[in-house]
CSV table of C-alpha atoms in Angstrom, one decimal:
chain,number,residue,atom,x,y,z
A,778,MET,CA,-31.8,-9.8,-4.3
A,779,SER,CA,-28.2,-9.0,-3.5
A,780,ILE,CA,-25.5,-9.3,-6.1
A,781,ALA,CA,-22.8,-11.8,-5.0
A,782,LEU,CA,-19.2,-10.7,-5.6
A,783,SER,CA,-16.1,-12.7,-4.8
A,784,ILE,CA,-13.3,-10.4,-3.6
A,785,GLY,CA,-9.7,-11.5,-3.0
A,786,PHE,CA,-7.5,-10.2,-0.3
A,787,MET,CA,-4.3,-10.7,1.5
A,788,PRO,CA,-4.3,-10.8,5.4
A,789,LEU,CA,-3.0,-7.2,5.9
A,790,VAL,CA,-4.3,-4.2,7.8
A,791,ASP,CA,-4.7,-2.3,4.5
A,792,ALA,CA,-7.4,-4.8,3.4
A,793,ALA,CA,-9.5,-3.1,6.0
A,794,PRO,CA,-11.8,-1.2,3.6
A,795,LEU,CA,-12.9,-4.4,1.9
A,796,ILE,CA,-13.4,-6.2,5.2
A,797,ALA,CA,-15.2,-3.3,6.8
A,798,ALA,CA,-17.4,-2.9,3.7
A,799,SER,CA,-18.5,-6.5,4.2
A,800,GLU,CA,-18.7,-6.7,8.0
A,801,MET,CA,-20.2,-3.2,8.7
A,802,GLY,CA,-23.0,-3.4,6.2
A,803,PHE,CA,-21.8,-0.9,3.6
A,804,ALA,CA,-21.9,-3.5,0.9
A,805,ARG,CA,-25.3,-4.7,2.0
A,806,GLU,CA,-26.6,-1.2,1.7
A,807,GLU,CA,-25.5,-1.2,-1.9
A,808,GLY,CA,-27.2,-4.5,-2.6
A,809,LEU,CA,-24.0,-6.5,-2.6
A,810,ASP,CA,-23.1,-9.8,-0.9
A,811,LEU,CA,-19.3,-9.7,-0.7
A,812,ARG,CA,-17.6,-13.1,-0.4
A,813,LEU,CA,-14.1,-12.5,0.8
A,814,GLU,CA,-11.4,-15.0,-0.2
A,815,ARG,CA,-8.1,-14.9,1.5
A,816,ALA,CA,-5.1,-15.7,-0.7
A,817,PRO,CA,-1.8,-17.2,0.5
A,818,SER,CA,0.4,-15.0,-1.7
A,819,TRP,CA,0.3,-12.0,-4.0
A,820,SER,CA,1.1,-14.1,-7.1
A,821,THR,CA,-1.9,-16.3,-6.3
A,822,LEU,CA,-4.1,-13.3,-5.7
A,823,ARG,CA,-3.0,-11.7,-9.0
A,824,ASP,CA,-3.9,-14.9,-10.9
A,825,MET,CA,-7.2,-15.3,-9.1
A,826,LEU,CA,-8.2,-11.9,-10.4
A,827,ALA,CA,-6.6,-12.2,-13.9
A,828,PHE,CA,-8.2,-15.5,-14.6
A,829,GLY,CA,-11.7,-14.9,-13.2
A,830,GLY,CA,-11.5,-16.6,-9.8
A,831,VAL,CA,-12.7,-13.3,-8.2
A,832,GLU,CA,-14.3,-10.2,-9.6
A,833,ALA,CA,-12.2,-7.7,-7.6
A,834,ALA,CA,-9.1,-7.7,-5.4
A,835,HIS,CA,-7.1,-5.9,-2.8
A,836,MET,CA,-3.9,-5.5,-5.0
A,837,LEU,CA,-0.4,-4.1,-4.8
A,838,SER,CA,-0.5,-0.8,-6.6
A,839,PRO,CA,2.4,-1.6,-9.0
A,840,VAL,CA,0.8,-4.9,-10.2
A,841,PRO,CA,-1.7,-3.5,-12.7
A,842,VAL,CA,1.0,-1.1,-14.0
A,843,ALA,CA,3.5,-4.0,-14.4
A,844,MET,CA,0.9,-6.0,-16.3
A,845,ALA,CA,0.2,-3.1,-18.6
A,846,LEU,CA,3.9,-3.0,-19.3
A,847,GLY,CA,4.0,-6.7,-20.1
A,848,LEU,CA,6.0,-7.6,-17.0
A,849,GLY,CA,5.6,-10.6,-14.8
A,850,GLY,CA,4.2,-13.1,-17.3
A,851,VAL,CA,0.5,-12.2,-16.9
A,852,SER,CA,-0.8,-9.5,-19.2
A,853,VAL,CA,-4.6,-9.4,-18.6
A,854,PRO,CA,-5.6,-5.7,-18.5
A,855,LEU,CA,-6.4,-4.6,-15.0
A,856,SER,CA,-7.9,-1.3,-13.8
A,857,ALA,CA,-7.1,0.3,-10.5
A,858,VAL,CA,-10.4,2.0,-9.7
A,859,SER,CA,-9.5,3.4,-6.3
A,860,VAL,CA,-6.6,3.4,-3.8
A,861,LEU,CA,-7.5,1.2,-0.8
A,862,ALA,CA,-4.7,2.5,1.5
A,863,VAL,CA,-1.9,4.9,1.5
A,864,ASN,CA,1.3,3.9,3.4
A,865,GLY,CA,1.0,1.2,6.1
A,866,ASP,CA,4.4,-0.5,5.4
A,867,VAL,CA,7.4,-0.9,7.7
A,868,ILE,CA,11.1,-1.7,7.2
A,869,GLY,CA,12.6,-4.0,9.7
A,870,VAL,CA,15.9,-5.7,10.4
A,871,SER,CA,17.0,-8.9,12.1
A,872,ARG,CA,17.9,-8.6,15.8
A,873,ALA,CA,21.6,-9.3,15.0
A,874,LEU,CA,21.7,-6.5,12.4
A,875,ALA,CA,19.8,-4.1,14.8
A,876,GLU,CA,22.4,-4.8,17.5
A,877,ARG,CA,25.2,-4.0,15.2
A,878,MET,CA,23.5,-0.7,14.1
A,879,ARG,CA,22.9,0.2,17.8
A,880,ALA,CA,26.5,-0.6,18.6
A,881,GLN,CA,27.6,2.0,16.0
A,882,GLY,CA,25.5,4.6,17.7
A,883,PHE,CA,22.2,4.5,15.7
A,884,GLY,CA,19.3,5.6,17.8
A,885,PHE,CA,16.3,4.0,15.9
A,886,ASP,CA,14.3,7.2,15.8
A,887,PHE,CA,12.0,5.7,13.2
A,888,SER,CA,11.9,8.8,11.1
A,889,ASP,CA,15.2,9.8,9.5
A,890,ALA,CA,15.5,7.8,6.3
A,891,VAL,CA,18.9,9.3,5.4
A,892,ALA,CA,20.5,8.4,8.8
A,893,ALA,CA,18.8,5.0,8.7
A,894,ARG,CA,20.2,4.2,5.3
A,895,ALA,CA,23.8,5.1,6.4
A,896,ALA,CA,23.5,3.0,9.5
A,897,LEU,CA,22.1,0.1,7.7
A,898,ARG,CA,24.8,0.2,5.0
A,899,ALA,CA,27.5,0.5,7.6
A,900,ALA,CA,26.2,-2.4,9.7
A,901,ALA,CA,25.3,-4.8,6.8
A,902,GLY,CA,28.0,-4.1,4.3
A,903,ALA,CA,27.7,-5.8,0.9
A,904,GLY,CA,25.1,-8.5,0.1
A,905,LEU,CA,22.2,-7.1,2.1
A,906,ARG,CA,19.3,-9.5,1.6
A,907,ILE,CA,15.9,-7.9,2.0
A,908,GLY,CA,12.5,-9.6,1.9
A,909,VAL,CA,9.5,-8.0,0.1
A,910,PRO,CA,6.1,-9.6,-0.5
A,911,PHE,CA,6.3,-9.4,-4.4
A,912,PRO,CA,8.7,-8.1,-7.0
A,913,PHE,CA,6.0,-5.6,-8.3
A,914,SER,CA,5.1,-3.9,-5.1
A,915,MET,CA,5.4,-0.5,-3.4
A,916,HIS,CA,7.7,-2.3,-0.9
A,917,ALA,CA,10.2,-3.1,-3.7
A,918,GLU,CA,9.9,0.4,-5.2
A,919,LEU,CA,10.5,2.2,-1.9
A,920,LEU,CA,13.6,0.0,-1.3
A,921,HIS,CA,15.0,0.6,-4.7
A,922,TYR,CA,14.4,4.3,-4.4
A,923,TRP,CA,15.9,4.5,-0.9
A,924,LEU,CA,18.9,2.2,-1.3
A,925,SER,CA,20.0,2.5,-4.9
A,926,GLU,CA,22.3,5.5,-4.4
A,927,PRO,CA,25.3,6.0,-6.7
A,928,GLY,CA,28.2,3.8,-5.7
A,929,ALA,CA,26.2,1.7,-3.2
A,930,PRO,CA,26.5,-2.1,-3.3
A,931,ALA,CA,23.6,-3.9,-4.9
A,932,ILE,CA,20.8,-5.2,-2.7
A,933,ASP,CA,19.4,-8.7,-3.0
A,934,ILE,CA,15.6,-8.4,-2.9
A,935,ARG,CA,13.8,-11.7,-2.3
A,936,THR,CA,10.1,-12.5,-2.4
A,937,VAL,CA,8.6,-13.7,0.9
A,938,PRO,CA,4.8,-13.8,1.5
A,939,PRO,CA,3.8,-11.4,4.3
A,940,PRO,CA,2.7,-14.0,6.8
A,941,LEU,CA,6.1,-15.8,6.4
A,942,MET,CA,8.3,-12.7,6.8
A,943,ALA,CA,9.1,-13.2,10.5
A,944,GLU,CA,9.9,-16.9,9.8
A,945,ALA,CA,12.3,-15.9,7.0
A,946,ILE,CA,14.1,-13.5,9.4
A,947,ALA,CA,14.3,-16.2,12.1
A,948,ALA,CA,15.7,-18.7,9.7
A,949,GLY,CA,18.4,-16.4,8.5
A,950,GLU,CA,17.1,-16.3,5.0
A,951,ILE,CA,16.9,-12.5,4.9
A,952,ASP,CA,18.6,-9.7,6.9
A,953,ALA,CA,15.8,-7.2,6.6
A,954,PHE,CA,12.3,-6.7,5.2
A,955,CYS,CA,9.8,-4.3,3.9
A,956,VAL,CA,6.2,-5.5,4.6
A,957,GLY,CA,2.7,-4.3,5.3
A,958,GLU,CA,1.5,-4.4,8.8
A,959,PRO,CA,0.9,-6.3,11.0
A,960,TRP,CA,3.6,-8.6,9.8
A,961,GLY,CA,6.5,-6.3,10.7
A,962,SER,CA,5.0,-6.2,14.2
A,963,ILE,CA,4.8,-10.0,14.3
A,964,ALA,CA,8.6,-10.1,13.8
A,965,VAL,CA,8.9,-7.8,16.9
A,966,GLU,CA,6.3,-9.9,18.9
A,967,THR,CA,8.2,-13.1,18.2
A,968,GLY,CA,11.5,-11.5,19.1
A,969,VAL,CA,13.2,-12.1,15.7
A,970,GLY,CA,13.4,-8.5,14.4
A,971,GLU,CA,13.2,-4.8,15.1
A,972,LEU,CA,11.5,-2.0,13.1
A,973,LEU,CA,13.7,0.6,11.4
A,974,LEU,CA,11.4,2.9,9.5
A,975,PRO,CA,7.8,3.3,8.3
A,976,GLY,CA,7.5,3.3,4.6
A,977,ALA,CA,6.2,6.8,4.9
A,978,ALA,CA,9.7,8.0,5.9
A,979,ILE,CA,10.7,7.3,2.3
A,980,TRP,CA,7.6,8.6,0.5
A,981,ALA,CA,5.1,10.3,2.8
A,982,PHE,CA,2.0,9.4,0.7
A,983,ALA,CA,2.7,6.3,-1.2
A,984,PRO,CA,-0.3,4.4,-2.7
A,985,GLY,CA,0.3,0.9,-1.3
A,986,LYS,CA,-2.8,-1.0,-2.3
A,987,VAL,CA,-5.6,-0.5,-4.8
A,988,LEU,CA,-9.0,-1.9,-5.6
A,989,ALA,CA,-8.3,-3.7,-8.8
A,990,VAL,CA,-10.7,-5.3,-11.3
A,991,ARG,CA,-10.3,-6.7,-14.8
A,992,SER,CA,-10.8,-3.9,-17.3
A,993,ASP,CA,-13.2,-5.9,-19.4
A,994,TRP,CA,-15.3,-6.6,-16.3
A,995,ALA,CA,-15.3,-2.9,-15.4
A,996,ALA,CA,-16.7,-2.1,-18.9
A,997,ARG,CA,-19.3,-4.8,-18.8
A,998,GLU,CA,-20.4,-4.4,-15.1
A,999,GLU,CA,-20.0,-0.7,-14.5
A,1000,GLU,CA,-23.2,-0.4,-12.4
A,1001,THR,CA,-22.1,-3.2,-10.1
A,1002,LEU,CA,-18.6,-1.8,-10.0
A,1003,GLY,CA,-20.1,1.5,-8.9
A,1004,ARG,CA,-21.9,-0.2,-6.0
A,1005,LEU,CA,-18.7,-1.9,-4.9
A,1006,MET,CA,-16.7,1.4,-5.1
A,1007,ARG,CA,-19.3,3.3,-3.1
A,1008,ALA,CA,-19.3,0.6,-0.4
A,1009,VAL,CA,-15.6,0.5,-0.1
A,1010,TRP,CA,-15.3,4.3,-0.1
A,1011,ARG,CA,-17.9,4.5,2.8
A,1012,ALA,CA,-15.9,1.9,4.6
A,1013,GLY,CA,-12.7,3.9,4.2
A,1014,ARG,CA,-14.5,7.0,5.6
A,1015,TRP,CA,-15.7,5.0,8.6
A,1016,LEU,CA,-12.2,3.6,9.2
A,1017,ASP,CA,-10.8,7.2,9.3
A,1018,ARG,CA,-12.9,8.0,12.4
A,1019,PRO,CA,-10.8,7.6,15.6
A,1020,GLY,CA,-13.8,6.0,17.3
A,1021,SER,CA,-13.9,3.2,14.7
A,1022,ARG,CA,-10.4,1.8,15.3
A,1023,THR,CA,-11.0,-0.5,18.2
A,1024,THR,CA,-14.0,-2.1,16.4
A,1025,ALA,CA,-12.0,-2.3,13.2
A,1026,ALA,CA,-9.1,-4.0,14.9
A,1027,GLU,CA,-11.4,-6.6,16.5
A,1028,ILE,CA,-13.1,-7.3,13.1
A,1029,LEU,CA,-9.7,-7.7,11.3
A,1030,ALA,CA,-8.5,-10.0,14.1
A,1031,ARG,CA,-11.1,-12.6,13.3
A,1032,ARG,CA,-9.9,-16.0,12.2
A,1033,GLU,CA,-11.3,-15.7,8.7
A,1034,HIS,CA,-9.6,-12.3,8.1
A,1035,LEU,CA,-6.1,-11.8,9.7
A,1036,ASN,CA,-6.3,-14.3,12.6
A,1037,LEU,CA,-4.0,-12.3,14.8
A,1038,PRO,CA,-4.4,-10.4,18.1
A,1039,ALA,CA,-6.5,-7.3,17.9
A,1040,GLU,CA,-3.9,-5.4,19.9
A,1041,VAL,CA,-1.2,-5.9,17.3
A,1042,ILE,CA,-3.5,-4.8,14.5
A,1043,ASP,CA,-4.5,-1.7,16.5
A,1044,ARG,CA,-0.9,-0.5,16.5
A,1045,ALA,CA,-1.1,0.1,12.7
A,1046,LEU,CA,-4.5,1.6,12.8
A,1047,SER,CA,-3.5,4.0,15.5
A,1048,GLY,CA,0.1,4.6,14.3
A,1049,ARG,CA,1.5,3.7,17.7
A,1050,LEU,CA,4.1,1.0,16.9
A,1051,THR,CA,6.2,-1.1,19.1
A,1052,ILE,CA,9.6,-1.3,17.3
A,1053,SER,CA,11.6,-3.7,19.5
A,1054,SER,CA,11.0,-6.6,21.9
A,1055,ARG,CA,12.2,-4.2,24.7
A,1056,GLY,CA,8.9,-2.3,24.2
A,1057,ASP,CA,10.4,0.8,22.5
A,1058,ALA,CA,7.4,2.6,21.0
A,1059,ARG,CA,7.1,5.2,18.3
A,1060,ARG,CA,4.1,7.3,17.1
A,1061,VAL,CA,3.7,7.9,13.4
A,1062,GLU,CA,1.1,10.4,12.2
A,1063,GLY,CA,-0.8,9.1,9.2
A,1064,PHE,CA,0.9,5.7,9.4
A,1065,VAL,CA,-1.9,4.3,7.2
A,1066,GLU,CA,-4.6,6.4,5.5
A,1067,PHE,CA,-7.8,5.1,4.1
A,1068,HIS,CA,-9.7,8.4,3.5
A,1069,ALA,CA,-8.2,11.7,4.6
A,1070,GLY,CA,-6.5,13.9,2.0
A,1071,ALA,CA,-8.3,12.1,-0.9
A,1072,ALA,CA,-6.4,9.0,0.0
A,1073,SER,CA,-8.6,6.8,-2.2
A,1074,PHE,CA,-8.2,8.9,-5.3
A,1075,PRO,CA,-6.1,7.1,-8.0
A,1076,TRP,CA,-3.8,9.8,-9.2
A,1077,ARG,CA,-2.4,9.2,-12.6
A,1078,SER,CA,0.9,10.7,-11.5
A,1079,GLN,CA,1.2,7.9,-8.9
A,1080,ALA,CA,0.8,5.4,-11.7
A,1081,ALA,CA,3.4,7.2,-13.8
A,1082,TRP,CA,5.9,7.3,-11.0
A,1083,ILE,CA,5.6,3.5,-10.7
A,1084,ALA,CA,5.8,3.0,-14.4
A,1085,ARG,CA,8.9,5.1,-14.9
A,1086,ARG,CA,10.8,3.1,-12.2
A,1087,LEU,CA,9.6,-0.3,-13.5
A,1088,ALA,CA,10.5,0.7,-17.1
A,1089,LYS,CA,14.0,1.8,-16.2
A,1090,ARG,CA,14.8,-1.5,-14.5
A,1091,ALA,CA,13.2,-3.5,-17.3
A,1092,GLY,CA,15.0,-1.6,-20.1
A,1093,GLN,CA,11.8,-0.2,-21.5
A,1094,ASP,CA,11.2,3.3,-22.9
A,1095,PRO,CA,10.0,5.4,-19.8
A,1096,GLN,CA,7.8,7.7,-21.8
A,1097,ALA,CA,5.9,4.9,-23.5
A,1098,ALA,CA,5.5,3.2,-20.2
A,1099,THR,CA,4.1,6.4,-18.6
A,1100,ALA,CA,1.6,6.7,-21.4
A,1101,ARG,CA,0.3,3.1,-20.8
A,1102,ALA,CA,0.3,3.5,-17.0
A,1103,ARG,CA,-1.8,6.7,-16.9
A,1104,GLY,CA,-4.7,4.7,-18.2
A,1105,VAL,CA,-4.4,2.0,-15.5
A,1106,PHE,CA,-5.3,4.3,-12.6
A,1107,ARG,CA,-8.9,5.0,-13.5
A,1108,THR,CA,-9.7,8.5,-12.4
A,1109,ASP,CA,-12.5,8.6,-15.0
A,1110,LEU,CA,-14.4,5.7,-13.2
A,1111,TYR,CA,-13.6,7.2,-9.8
A,1112,ARG,CA,-15.1,10.5,-10.7
A,1113,ARG,CA,-18.2,9.1,-12.5
A,1114,LEU,CA,-19.1,6.3,-10.1
A,1115,LEU,CA,-18.5,8.1,-6.8
A,1116,ALA,CA,-20.3,11.3,-7.9
A,1117,GLY,CA,-22.8,12.3,-5.2
A,1118,THR,CA,-21.2,10.3,-2.3
A,1119,GLY,CA,-19.3,13.3,-0.9
A,1120,ALA,CA,-16.0,11.9,-2.2
A,1121,GLU,CA,-13.4,14.6,-2.7
A,1122,MET,CA,-12.8,15.1,-6.5
A,1123,PRO,CA,-9.5,16.9,-7.1
A,1124,GLY,CA,-9.5,19.6,-9.8
A,1125,ALA,CA,-6.9,17.6,-11.7
A,1126,SER,CA,-6.1,13.9,-12.2
A,1127,GLU,CA,-2.4,14.2,-11.8
A,1128,LYS,CA,-0.1,16.4,-9.7
A,1129,LEU,CA,3.6,17.0,-8.9
A,1130,GLU,CA,4.5,14.2,-6.5
A,1131,GLY,CA,6.7,15.2,-3.6
A,1132,THR,CA,6.0,18.9,-3.3
A,1133,ILE,CA,3.7,19.0,-0.3
A,1134,GLU,CA,5.5,19.6,3.0
A,1135,ALA,CA,2.4,20.1,5.2
A,1136,ASP,CA,-1.4,19.8,4.9
A,1137,THR,CA,-2.3,22.1,1.9
A,1138,PRO,CA,-5.7,23.2,0.5
A,1139,ALA,CA,-6.1,22.1,-3.1
A,1140,ALA,CA,-8.6,22.8,-5.9
A,1141,SER,CA,-11.6,20.4,-5.8
A,1142,GLU,CA,-15.2,20.3,-6.7
A,1143,SER,CA,-16.2,20.9,-3.0
A,1144,GLY,CA,-13.5,23.5,-2.3
A,1145,ARG,CA,-12.7,21.6,0.9
A,1146,LEU,CA,-9.9,19.3,-0.1
A,1147,VAL,CA,-6.8,19.3,1.9
A,1148,LEU,CA,-3.9,17.3,0.6
A,1149,ARG,CA,-1.5,15.5,3.0
A,1150,ARG,CA,2.3,15.7,3.1
A,1151,ASP,CA,3.7,13.7,0.2
A,1152,ARG,CA,7.5,14.4,0.3
A,1153,PHE,CA,10.1,12.0,-0.8
A,1154,PHE,CA,12.9,11.5,1.8
A,1155,ASP,CA,15.5,13.1,-0.6
A,1156,GLY,CA,13.4,16.1,-1.5
A,1157,ARG,CA,13.0,15.2,-5.1
A,1158,VAL,CA,9.9,16.2,-7.1
A,1159,PHE,CA,8.4,13.9,-9.7
A,1160,ASP,CA,6.9,15.8,-12.6
A,1161,LEU,CA,5.5,13.4,-15.2
A,1162,SER,CA,5.7,16.0,-17.9
A,1163,VAL,CA,9.5,16.1,-17.6
A,1164,PRO,CA,11.4,13.3,-19.4
A,1165,ASP,CA,14.0,11.5,-17.3
């Protein structure tokens, strides 16, 4: 008899590993019956998981860290047992703002974060209003990191659920946004916005979403958790194959999942994005990663980077926050429960973030691990052993 599990998700391309695990039979092969529940907002999804409405969830990577730091009003301990997707976000601007940037000579190359920041600041001036899906999100962290330069005017970050981002731009409630695909592309499709940068232009290998469970459930149901993690890992491996993308886009497009045209979803999966209503297109290598480069491995250093930044803005001690965060990204469970699947197991559980310029071999159990580019746009390196 199959074990029924309720899994919460938001309608985003980076929910693909969970959706594919259910639709392509990977969960069934593990003896699971996944019951996917679409949430209207990230706060709702967080609460669904925290208070027992679902057993696991597609979750913004900073949320379990923020909860461990006592931020956000909900403090139920969560474990990030794997990364569901790396990257997959876009930064976009209103058409009016795009026109001002273009009038000043900006070429919308979709790659140069330094030039894009200067052009955005010059065109927007003070009081830039930017929509993000949730305060504790990689979207917000990337924007703070990118725009909070010394002497720069403050940015007004506002929370807008992903499916409503295009409407918020159209209504003039925000001037720009950072959101997971396909909702940036929907702003382009409806003619209300243009795309400025992929999130990967700010941090080339940012852990956007994780597979999150309650920590007490993980301890109590480890065998079931292992089945779920194996199914999701196999789904991520399947998604990584170029021949799977058309099928994946069609599955994600279904009414019960994203309920959007498959062609728009395929742009994110292929990295071929249309950035304006004029049809301007840009190709982004590794726009969203589900498997390659140990993409699903929950590096403790990634959790530490998130924790340090959250702690600074909240006035908490960064070192204490780092210590708490390192236990949230569960490399121990990943190593134990995915043993024997072929999942790459790095030789260490943390690394220097921001040092890899090109694909680089790394120590691993198999000896075949190649890590992907992970540079920050400003060339900084994050070493969690060094106090700020």
